[in-house]
Coordinates of C-alpha atoms in Angstrom, one line a residue:
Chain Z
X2 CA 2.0 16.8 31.0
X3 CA 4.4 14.4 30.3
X4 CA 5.9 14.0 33.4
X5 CA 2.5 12.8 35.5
X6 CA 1.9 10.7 32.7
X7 CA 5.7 9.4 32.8
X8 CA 7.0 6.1 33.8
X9 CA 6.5 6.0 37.4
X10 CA 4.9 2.8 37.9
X11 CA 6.0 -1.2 37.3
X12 CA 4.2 -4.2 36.8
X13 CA 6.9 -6.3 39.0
X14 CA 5.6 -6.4 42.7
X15 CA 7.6 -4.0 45.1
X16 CA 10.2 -2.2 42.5
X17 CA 10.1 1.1 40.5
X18 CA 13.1 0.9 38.1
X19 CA 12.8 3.4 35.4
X20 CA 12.2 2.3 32.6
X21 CA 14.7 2.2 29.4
X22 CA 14.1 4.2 26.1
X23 CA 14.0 1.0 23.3
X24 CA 12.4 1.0 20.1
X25 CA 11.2 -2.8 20.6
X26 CA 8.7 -2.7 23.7
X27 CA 7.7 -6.4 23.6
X28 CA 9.8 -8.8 21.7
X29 CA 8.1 -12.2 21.7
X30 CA 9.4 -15.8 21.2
X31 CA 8.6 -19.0 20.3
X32 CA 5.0 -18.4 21.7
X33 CA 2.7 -21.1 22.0
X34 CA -0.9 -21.2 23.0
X35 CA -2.9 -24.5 23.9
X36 CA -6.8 -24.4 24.6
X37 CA -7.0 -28.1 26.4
X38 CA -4.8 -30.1 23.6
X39 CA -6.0 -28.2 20.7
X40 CA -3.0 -25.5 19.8
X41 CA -3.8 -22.4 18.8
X42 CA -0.8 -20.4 18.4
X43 CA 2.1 -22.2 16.5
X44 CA 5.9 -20.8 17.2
X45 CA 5.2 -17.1 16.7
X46 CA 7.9 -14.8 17.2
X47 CA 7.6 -11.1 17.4
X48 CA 9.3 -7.7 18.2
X49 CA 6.9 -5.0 18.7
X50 CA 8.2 -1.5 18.2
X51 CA 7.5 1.7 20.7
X52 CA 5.6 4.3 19.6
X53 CA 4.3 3.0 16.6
X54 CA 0.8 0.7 15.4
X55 CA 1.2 -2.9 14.7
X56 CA -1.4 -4.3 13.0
X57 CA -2.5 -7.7 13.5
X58 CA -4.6 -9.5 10.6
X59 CA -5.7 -12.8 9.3
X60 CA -8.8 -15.0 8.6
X61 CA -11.4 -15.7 11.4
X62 CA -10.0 -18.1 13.9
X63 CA -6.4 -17.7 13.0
X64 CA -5.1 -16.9 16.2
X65 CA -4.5 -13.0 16.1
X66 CA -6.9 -12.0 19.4
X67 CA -5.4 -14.8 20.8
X68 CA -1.8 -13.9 20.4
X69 CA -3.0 -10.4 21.5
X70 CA -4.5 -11.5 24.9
X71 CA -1.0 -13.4 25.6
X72 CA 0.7 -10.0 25.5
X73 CA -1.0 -9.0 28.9
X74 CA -1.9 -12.6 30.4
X75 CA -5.6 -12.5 29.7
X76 CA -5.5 -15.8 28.6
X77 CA -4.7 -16.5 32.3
X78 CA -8.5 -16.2 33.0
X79 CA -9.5 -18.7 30.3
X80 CA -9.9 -22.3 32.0
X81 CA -7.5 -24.7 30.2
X82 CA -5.2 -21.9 28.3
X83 CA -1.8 -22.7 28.4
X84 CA 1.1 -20.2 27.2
X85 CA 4.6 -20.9 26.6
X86 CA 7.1 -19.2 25.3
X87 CA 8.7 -16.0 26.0
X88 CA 7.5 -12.3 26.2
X89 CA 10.2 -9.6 27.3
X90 CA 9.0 -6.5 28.4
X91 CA 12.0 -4.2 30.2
X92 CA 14.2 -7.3 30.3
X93 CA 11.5 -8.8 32.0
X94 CA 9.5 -12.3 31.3
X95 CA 5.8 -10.8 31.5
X96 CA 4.6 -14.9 32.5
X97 CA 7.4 -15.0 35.3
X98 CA 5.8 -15.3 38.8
X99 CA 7.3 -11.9 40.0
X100 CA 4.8 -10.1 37.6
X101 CA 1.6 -9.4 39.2
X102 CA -1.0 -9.5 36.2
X103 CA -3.1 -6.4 38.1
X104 CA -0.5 -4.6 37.3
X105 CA 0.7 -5.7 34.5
X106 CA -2.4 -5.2 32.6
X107 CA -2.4 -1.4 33.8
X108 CA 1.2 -1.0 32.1
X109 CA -0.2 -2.9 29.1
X110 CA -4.1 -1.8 28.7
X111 CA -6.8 -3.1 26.8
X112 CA -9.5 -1.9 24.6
X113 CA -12.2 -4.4 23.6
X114 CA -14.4 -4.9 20.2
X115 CA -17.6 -4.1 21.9
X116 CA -17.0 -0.7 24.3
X117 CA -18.2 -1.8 27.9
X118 CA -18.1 1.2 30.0
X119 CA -18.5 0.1 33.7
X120 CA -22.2 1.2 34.3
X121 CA -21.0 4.6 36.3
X122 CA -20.3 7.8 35.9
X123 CA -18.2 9.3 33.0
X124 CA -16.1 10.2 35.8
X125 CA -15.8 7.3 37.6
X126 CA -15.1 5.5 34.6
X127 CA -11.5 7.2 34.2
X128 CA -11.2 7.3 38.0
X129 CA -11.5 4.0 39.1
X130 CA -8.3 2.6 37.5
X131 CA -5.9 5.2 38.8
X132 CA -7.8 5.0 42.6
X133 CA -7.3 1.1 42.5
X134 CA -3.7 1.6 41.8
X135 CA -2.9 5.1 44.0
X136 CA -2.0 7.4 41.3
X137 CA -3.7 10.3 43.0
X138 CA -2.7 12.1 45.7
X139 CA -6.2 13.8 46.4
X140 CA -9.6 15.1 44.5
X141 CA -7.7 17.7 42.4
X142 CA -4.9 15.4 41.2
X143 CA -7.8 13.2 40.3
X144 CA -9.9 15.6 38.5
X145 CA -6.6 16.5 36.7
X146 CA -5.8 12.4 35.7
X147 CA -9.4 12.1 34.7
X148 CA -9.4 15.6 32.5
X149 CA -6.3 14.4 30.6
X150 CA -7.0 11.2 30.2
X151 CA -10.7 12.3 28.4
X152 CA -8.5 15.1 26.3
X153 CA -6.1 12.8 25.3
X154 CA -8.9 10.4 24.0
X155 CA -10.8 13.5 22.0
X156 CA -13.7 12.9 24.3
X157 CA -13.4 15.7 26.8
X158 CA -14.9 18.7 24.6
X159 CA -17.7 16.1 24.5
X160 CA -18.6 15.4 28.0
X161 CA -16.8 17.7 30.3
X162 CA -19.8 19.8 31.5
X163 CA -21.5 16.0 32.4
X164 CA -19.2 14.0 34.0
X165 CA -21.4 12.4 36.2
X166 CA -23.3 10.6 33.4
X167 CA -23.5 7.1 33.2
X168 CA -21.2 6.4 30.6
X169 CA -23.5 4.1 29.0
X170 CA -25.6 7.1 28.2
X171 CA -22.8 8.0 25.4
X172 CA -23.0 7.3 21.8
X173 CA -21.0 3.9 20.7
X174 CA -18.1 5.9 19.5
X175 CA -18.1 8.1 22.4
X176 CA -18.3 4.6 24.8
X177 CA -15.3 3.2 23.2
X178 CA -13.5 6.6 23.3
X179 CA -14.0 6.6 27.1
X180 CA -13.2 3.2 27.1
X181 CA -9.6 4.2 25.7
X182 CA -9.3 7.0 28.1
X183 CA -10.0 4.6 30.7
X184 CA -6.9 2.6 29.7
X185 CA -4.8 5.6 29.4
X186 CA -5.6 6.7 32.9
X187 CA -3.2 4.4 34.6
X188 CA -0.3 5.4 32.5
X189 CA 0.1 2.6 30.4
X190 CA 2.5 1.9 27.7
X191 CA 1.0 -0.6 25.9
X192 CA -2.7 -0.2 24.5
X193 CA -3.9 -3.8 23.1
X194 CA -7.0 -3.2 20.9
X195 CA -8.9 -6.1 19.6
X196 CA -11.2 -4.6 16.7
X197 CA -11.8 -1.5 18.7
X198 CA -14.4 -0.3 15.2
X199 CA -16.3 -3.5 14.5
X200 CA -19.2 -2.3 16.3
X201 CA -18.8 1.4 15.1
X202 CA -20.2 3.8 12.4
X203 CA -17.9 4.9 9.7
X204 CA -17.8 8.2 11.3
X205 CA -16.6 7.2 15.1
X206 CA -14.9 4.7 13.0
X207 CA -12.6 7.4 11.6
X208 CA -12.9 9.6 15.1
X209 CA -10.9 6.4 16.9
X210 CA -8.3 5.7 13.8
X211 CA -7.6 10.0 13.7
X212 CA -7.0 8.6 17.9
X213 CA -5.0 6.0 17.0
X214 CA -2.8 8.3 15.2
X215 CA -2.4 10.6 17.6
X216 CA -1.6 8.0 20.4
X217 CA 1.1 6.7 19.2
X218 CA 3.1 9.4 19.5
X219 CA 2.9 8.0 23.1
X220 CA 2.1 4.3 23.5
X221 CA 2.8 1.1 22.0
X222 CA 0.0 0.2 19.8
X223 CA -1.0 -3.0 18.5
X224 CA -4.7 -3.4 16.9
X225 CA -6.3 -6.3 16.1
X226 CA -8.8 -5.5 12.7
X227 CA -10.3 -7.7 10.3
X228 CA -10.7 -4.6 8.1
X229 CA -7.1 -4.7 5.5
X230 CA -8.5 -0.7 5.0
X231 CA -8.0 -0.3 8.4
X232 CA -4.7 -2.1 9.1
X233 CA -3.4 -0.1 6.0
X234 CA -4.4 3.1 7.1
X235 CA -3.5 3.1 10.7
X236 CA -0.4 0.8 10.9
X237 CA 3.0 1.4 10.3
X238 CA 3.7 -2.7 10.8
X239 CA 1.5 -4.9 10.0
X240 CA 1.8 -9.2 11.2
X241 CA -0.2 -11.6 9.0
X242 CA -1.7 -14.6 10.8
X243 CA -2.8 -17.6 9.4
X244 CA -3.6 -21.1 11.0
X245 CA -2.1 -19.8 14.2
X246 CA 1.1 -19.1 12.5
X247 CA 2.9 -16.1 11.6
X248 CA 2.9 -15.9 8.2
X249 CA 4.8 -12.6 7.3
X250 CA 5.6 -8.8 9.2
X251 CA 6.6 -6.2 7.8
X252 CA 6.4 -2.3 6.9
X253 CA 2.7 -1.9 6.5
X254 CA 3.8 -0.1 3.0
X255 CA 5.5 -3.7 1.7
X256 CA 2.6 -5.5 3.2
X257 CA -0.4 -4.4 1.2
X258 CA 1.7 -3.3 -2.4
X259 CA 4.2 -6.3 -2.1
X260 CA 3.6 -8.7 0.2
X261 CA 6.1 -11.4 0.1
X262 CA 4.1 -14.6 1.1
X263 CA 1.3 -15.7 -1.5
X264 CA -0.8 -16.7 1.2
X265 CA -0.4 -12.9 2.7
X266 CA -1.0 -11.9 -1.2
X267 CA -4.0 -14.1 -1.0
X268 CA -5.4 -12.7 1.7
X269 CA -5.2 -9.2 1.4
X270 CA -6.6 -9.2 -2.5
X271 CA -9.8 -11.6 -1.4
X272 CA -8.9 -14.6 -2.8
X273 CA -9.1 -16.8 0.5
X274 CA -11.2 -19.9 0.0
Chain V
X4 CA -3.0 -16.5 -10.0
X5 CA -6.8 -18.0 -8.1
X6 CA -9.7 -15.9 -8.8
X7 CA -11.3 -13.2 -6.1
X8 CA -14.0 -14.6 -4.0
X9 CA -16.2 -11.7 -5.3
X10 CA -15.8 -12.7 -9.1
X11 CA -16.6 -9.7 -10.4
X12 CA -13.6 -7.9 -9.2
X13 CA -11.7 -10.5 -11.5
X14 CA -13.9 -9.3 -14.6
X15 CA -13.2 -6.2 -13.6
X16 CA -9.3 -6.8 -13.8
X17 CA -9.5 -9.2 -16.7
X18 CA -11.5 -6.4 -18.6
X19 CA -9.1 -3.7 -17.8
X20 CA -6.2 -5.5 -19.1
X21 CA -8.0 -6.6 -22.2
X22 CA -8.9 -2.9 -22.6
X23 CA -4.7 -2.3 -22.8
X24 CA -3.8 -5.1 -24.7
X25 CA -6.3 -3.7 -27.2
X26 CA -5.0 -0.1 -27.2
X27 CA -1.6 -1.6 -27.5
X28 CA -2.4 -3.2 -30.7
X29 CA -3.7 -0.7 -32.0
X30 CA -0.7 1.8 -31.2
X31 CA 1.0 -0.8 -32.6
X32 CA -0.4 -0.6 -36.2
X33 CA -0.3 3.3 -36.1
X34 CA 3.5 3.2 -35.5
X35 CA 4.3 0.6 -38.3
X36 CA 1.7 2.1 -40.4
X37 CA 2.8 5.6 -40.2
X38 CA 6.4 4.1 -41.5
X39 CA 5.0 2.6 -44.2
X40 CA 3.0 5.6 -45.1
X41 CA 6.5 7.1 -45.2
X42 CA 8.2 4.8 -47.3
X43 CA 5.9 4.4 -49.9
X44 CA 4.3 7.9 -50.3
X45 CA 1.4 6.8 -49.3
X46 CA -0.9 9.2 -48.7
X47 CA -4.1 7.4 -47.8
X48 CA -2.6 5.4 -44.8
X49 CA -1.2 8.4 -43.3
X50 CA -4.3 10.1 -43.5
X51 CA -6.0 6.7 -41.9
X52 CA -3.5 6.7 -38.9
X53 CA -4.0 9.8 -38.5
X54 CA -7.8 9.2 -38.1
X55 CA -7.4 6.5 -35.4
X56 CA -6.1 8.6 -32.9
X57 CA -8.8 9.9 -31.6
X58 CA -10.2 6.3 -30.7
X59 CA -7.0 5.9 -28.8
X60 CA -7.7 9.3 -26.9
X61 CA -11.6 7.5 -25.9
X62 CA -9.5 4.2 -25.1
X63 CA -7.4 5.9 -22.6
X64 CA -10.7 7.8 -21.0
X65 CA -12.4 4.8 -21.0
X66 CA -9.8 3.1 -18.8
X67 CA -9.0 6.1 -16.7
X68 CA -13.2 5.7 -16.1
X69 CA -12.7 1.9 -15.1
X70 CA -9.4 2.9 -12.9
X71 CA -11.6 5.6 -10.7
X72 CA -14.5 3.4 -10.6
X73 CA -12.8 0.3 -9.6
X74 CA -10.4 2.1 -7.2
X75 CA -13.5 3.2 -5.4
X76 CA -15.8 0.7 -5.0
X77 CA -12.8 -2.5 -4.2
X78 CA -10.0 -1.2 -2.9
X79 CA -7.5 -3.3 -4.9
X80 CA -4.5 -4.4 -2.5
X81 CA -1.1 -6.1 -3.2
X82 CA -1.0 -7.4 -6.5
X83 CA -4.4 -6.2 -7.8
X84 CA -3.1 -2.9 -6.6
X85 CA 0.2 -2.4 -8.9
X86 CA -2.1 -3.7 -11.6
X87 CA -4.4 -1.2 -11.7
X88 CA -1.5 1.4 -11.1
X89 CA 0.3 -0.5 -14.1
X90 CA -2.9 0.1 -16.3
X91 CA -2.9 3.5 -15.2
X92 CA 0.5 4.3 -16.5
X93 CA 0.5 2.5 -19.2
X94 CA -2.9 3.7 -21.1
X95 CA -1.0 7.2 -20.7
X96 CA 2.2 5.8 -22.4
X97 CA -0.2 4.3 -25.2
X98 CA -1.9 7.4 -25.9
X99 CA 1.3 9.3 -26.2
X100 CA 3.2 6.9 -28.7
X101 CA -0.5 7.1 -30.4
X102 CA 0.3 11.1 -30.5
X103 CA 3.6 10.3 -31.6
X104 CA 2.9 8.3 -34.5
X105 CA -0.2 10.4 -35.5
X106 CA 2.5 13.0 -35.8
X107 CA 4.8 10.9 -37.8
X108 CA 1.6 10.3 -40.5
X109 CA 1.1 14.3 -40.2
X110 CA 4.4 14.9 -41.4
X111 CA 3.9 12.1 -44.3
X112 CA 1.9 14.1 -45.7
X113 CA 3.7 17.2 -45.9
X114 CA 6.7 15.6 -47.9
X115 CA 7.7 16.1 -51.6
X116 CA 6.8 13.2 -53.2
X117 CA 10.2 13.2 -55.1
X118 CA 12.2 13.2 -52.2
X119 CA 15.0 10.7 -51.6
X120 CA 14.1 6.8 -51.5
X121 CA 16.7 6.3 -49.3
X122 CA 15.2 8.8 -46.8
X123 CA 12.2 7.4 -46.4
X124 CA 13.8 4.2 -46.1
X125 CA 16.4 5.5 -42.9
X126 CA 13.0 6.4 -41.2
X127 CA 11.1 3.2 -41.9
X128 CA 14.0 0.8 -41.1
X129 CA 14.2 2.1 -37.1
X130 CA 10.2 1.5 -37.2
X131 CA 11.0 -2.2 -37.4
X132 CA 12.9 -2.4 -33.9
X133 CA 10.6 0.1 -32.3
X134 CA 7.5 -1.3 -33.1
X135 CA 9.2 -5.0 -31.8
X136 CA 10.0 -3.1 -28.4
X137 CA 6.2 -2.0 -28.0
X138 CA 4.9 -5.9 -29.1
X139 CA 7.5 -7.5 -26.9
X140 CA 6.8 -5.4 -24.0
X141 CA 2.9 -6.0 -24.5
X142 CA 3.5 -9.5 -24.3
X143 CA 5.3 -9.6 -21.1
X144 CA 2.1 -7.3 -19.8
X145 CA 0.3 -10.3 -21.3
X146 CA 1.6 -12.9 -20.3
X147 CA 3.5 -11.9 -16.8
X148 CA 6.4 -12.5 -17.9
X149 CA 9.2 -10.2 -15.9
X150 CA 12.1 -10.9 -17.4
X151 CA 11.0 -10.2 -21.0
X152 CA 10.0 -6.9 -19.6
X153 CA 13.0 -6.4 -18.3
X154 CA 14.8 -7.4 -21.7
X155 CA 12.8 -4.2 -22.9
X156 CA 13.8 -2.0 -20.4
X157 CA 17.6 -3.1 -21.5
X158 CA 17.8 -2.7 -24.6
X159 CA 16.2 1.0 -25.2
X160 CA 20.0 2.1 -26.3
X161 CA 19.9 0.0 -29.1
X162 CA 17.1 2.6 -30.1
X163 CA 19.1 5.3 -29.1
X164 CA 21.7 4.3 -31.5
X165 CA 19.5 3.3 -34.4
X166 CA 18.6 7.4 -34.0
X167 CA 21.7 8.6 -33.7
X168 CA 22.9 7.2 -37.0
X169 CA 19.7 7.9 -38.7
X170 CA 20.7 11.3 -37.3
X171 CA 24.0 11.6 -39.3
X172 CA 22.3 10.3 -42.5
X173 CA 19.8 13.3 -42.6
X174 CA 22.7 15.6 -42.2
X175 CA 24.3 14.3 -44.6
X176 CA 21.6 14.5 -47.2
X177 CA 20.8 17.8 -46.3
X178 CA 24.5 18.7 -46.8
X179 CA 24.5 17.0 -50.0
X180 CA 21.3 18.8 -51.3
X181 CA 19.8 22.2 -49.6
X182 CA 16.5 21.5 -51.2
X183 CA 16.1 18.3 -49.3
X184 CA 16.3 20.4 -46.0
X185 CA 12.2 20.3 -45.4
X186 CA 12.2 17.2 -45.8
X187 CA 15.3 16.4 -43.9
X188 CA 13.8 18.1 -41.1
X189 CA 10.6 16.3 -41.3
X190 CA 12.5 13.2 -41.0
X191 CA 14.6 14.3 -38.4
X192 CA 11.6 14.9 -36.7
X193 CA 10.1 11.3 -37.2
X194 CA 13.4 9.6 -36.1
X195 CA 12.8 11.5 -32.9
X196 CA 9.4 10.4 -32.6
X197 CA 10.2 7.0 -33.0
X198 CA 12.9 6.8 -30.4
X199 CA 10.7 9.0 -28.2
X200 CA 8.4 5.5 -28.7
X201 CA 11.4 3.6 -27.7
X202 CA 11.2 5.3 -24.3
X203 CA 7.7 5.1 -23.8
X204 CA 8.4 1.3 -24.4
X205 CA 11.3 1.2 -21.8
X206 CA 8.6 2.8 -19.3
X207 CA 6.0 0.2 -20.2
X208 CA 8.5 -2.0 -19.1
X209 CA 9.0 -0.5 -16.2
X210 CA 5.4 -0.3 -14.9
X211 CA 4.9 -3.9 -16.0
X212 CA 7.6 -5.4 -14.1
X213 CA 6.7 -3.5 -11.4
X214 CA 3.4 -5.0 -11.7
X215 CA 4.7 -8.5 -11.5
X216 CA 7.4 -8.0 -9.2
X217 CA 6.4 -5.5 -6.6
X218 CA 10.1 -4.0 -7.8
X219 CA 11.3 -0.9 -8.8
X220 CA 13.5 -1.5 -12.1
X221 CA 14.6 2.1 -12.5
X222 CA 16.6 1.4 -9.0
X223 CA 18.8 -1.0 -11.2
X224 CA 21.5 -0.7 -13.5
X225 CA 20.5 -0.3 -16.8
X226 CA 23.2 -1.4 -19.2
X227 CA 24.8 0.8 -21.5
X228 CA 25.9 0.3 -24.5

């Protein structure tokens, strides 16, 4: 299982390095985001570790989606967005012009607030990625990408006797289960979430965070929740933003019994004005 | 610290600590009390400690009721969380020094009224510092103040002390006098109970300055004397 699902692929255009075993998968620095002249993202640094959840939180507006949506250029599709700063991925700069962002953003998936299944079949769903990027040799290896890829994201007990459902037919939960399975299908290693449960009943609520969990095992996780329930109970880190800064990181432990920053402290207990 | 921007969950807290400081007085008066029914014979005040326990016992439910409740319906975080987990622990330590001087006005009771002043007198004189431990410690869960807690927390071994030479001075009455072994006994008994205050006290302190501090004081060095 592990092997198909193994580093074969690289974002950079033309070269298949392996790549190396690190505990920090992104490690960001001095990052800085400008919409027009306004700045959004103030000098944030930050090393993200492999195989684990980060959790980003922080007040409305305070800069945490946007710092997500740096980590695979999709602020490269918002007009006037401007990014500095560094973001090393595999000793690579993921903003240096030998990075294609296709594939970048299949190595470093994405899994919106609001689940938006393209309007095909459950199938098609998982197989579209993979066929746009050539990771299967025929109908079988397909079938194979798009069974794992469902079992991996707890969905394929659910749907595997009708695949050929729209995928908007599924329930919320079940959309924004496919909609992770979607992103696992073209072997990525990093799986952005931005408040994957805001539109979701408790239940699929605690269907994706019992995913989450398991996922990790495998990818780089970072999830971006305005629930502090949720941060605590899937993180192991967790980043507080605030004003576009970075306020404090940490174990997500220390974070929600001692946080060190009062504004953190502040925060977290409900005492923001 | 500002208030919650759902202000109830402040009462909530405010009431909860009220709800300890309470308990803590009263605990307070049962230890000192209980001494004094000692030292003076006297009877009546042992029997009234003795008779405030139980409200003790309902204090500590009645918190234990607010802890559940609140844990549940807020989902208290950072600071708000190692508060409720302080007033968790120490309602429990509360109710046991409240066992522990109940006991103490028990045994008042059961000594011979001609038994030596000076007896009674070993036993009430190490009330004084343990009862001081238990007020000092209150305050610093009152006031927030971390370093009185931790002054607490360092100096349990004078208590220690204070019971081991009250320790030699029964033995030595009892060695004196074989009839005042019963009562020596009971005494020895109270000294215990008194220093086993001491380290409920010393744990207060712990829980309180973990409270404030988000830090573990038992990872320290405590100094010894």
């Amino acid at each position: 299982m592990d092997d198909t699902l193994g580093n074969g692929t690289t974002m950079e255009k033309g070269v298949l390095p392996d790549a190396p075993e690190t505990s920090v998968r992104m490690s960001c620095r001095n990052i800085n985001v400008f919409y027009g002249e306004k700045q959004a993202i103030y000098d944030v640094s930050l090393q993200i570790a492999d195989r684990s959840v980060t959790a980003l939180i922080g007040p409305s507006g305070c800069g945490k989606s946007t710092f997500l949506r740096c980590l695979n250029r999709m602020n490269d599709t918002i007009e006037g967005c401007r990014v500095e700063g560094e973001i090393m991925m595999e000793g690579k700069d993921i903003n240096s012009p030998v990075i294609d962002p296709v594939l970048l953003r299949s190595r470093v998936g994405m899994v919106f607030q609001k689940p938006n299944p393209f309007p095909k079949s459950i199938y098609e769903n998982i197989a579209y990625g993979p066929r746009i990027h050539g990771l299967a040799q025929g109908r079988e290896d397909m079938d194979e990408i798009v069974e794992k890829s469902l079992r991996r994201a707890g969905l394929w007990e659910e749907v595997k006797d009708r695949l050929n459902l729209a995928g908007t037919s599924l329930s919320g939960g079940q959309q924004q289960r496919l909609c992770i399975a979607r992103a696992i299908a073209v072997r990525p290693e990093v799986i952005l979430m931005d408040e994957p449960c805001s539109a979701l009943d408790p239940i699929a609520t605690a269907r994706i965070e019992e995913l989450i969990d398991d996922l990790r095992k495998r990818y780089c996780i970072i999830i971006v929740t305005h629930s502090m329930q949720q941060a605590a109970r899937v993180s192991q880190r967790t980043a507080f933003f605030h004003l576009g800064a970075l306020v404090e990181v940490g174990d997500t432990d220390q974070i929600f019994t001692s946080p060190r920053d009062r504004r953190t402290e502040d925060y977290i207990t409900g005492r923001f004005g | 610290m500002s208030d919650h921007i759902v202000s109830a969950f402040t009462e909530e807290l405010e009431r909860l600590s009220a709800d300890i400081l309470r308990m803590g007085g009263i605990v307070e008066e049962m230890i000192v009390d209980s001494c004094r029914a000692v030292l003076h014979n006297d009877l009546e005040l042992a029997a009234d400690v003795i008779e405030r326990d139980p409200q003790v016992d309902r204090m500590e439910a009645e918190v234990e009721r607010q802890i559940v409740s609140l844990i549940a319906r807020r989902q208290p975080m950072a600071h708000d969380l190692r508060s409720v987990f302080a007033a968790l622990k120490v309602s429990g330590e509360l109710e046991r020094i409240g066992d522990l001087s109940k006991n103490i006005g028990k045994r008042a009771l059961n000594l011979d009224a001609a038994v030596f002043p000076a007896m009674r007198s070993g036993v009430a004189r190490m009330a004084g510092p343990v009862s001081r431990q238990l007020h000092q410690v209150l305050n610093a869960y009152a006031s927030g103040n971390a370093a009185e807690a931790k002054a607490v927390w360092e100096t349990d071994d004078e208590i220690d002390q204070h019971y081991n030479a009250l320790f030699r001075e029964m033995l030595t009455y009892m060695i004196e006098d074989p009839r005042s072994i019963s009562d020596g006994a009971h005494m020895l008994f109270m000294a215990k109970n008194l220093e086993r205050i001491g380290d409920h006290c010393t744990n207060i302190a712990e829980f309180v300055f973990f409270q404030i501090t988000g830090e573990n004081l038992v990872q320290q060095d405590r100094p010894k004397l």
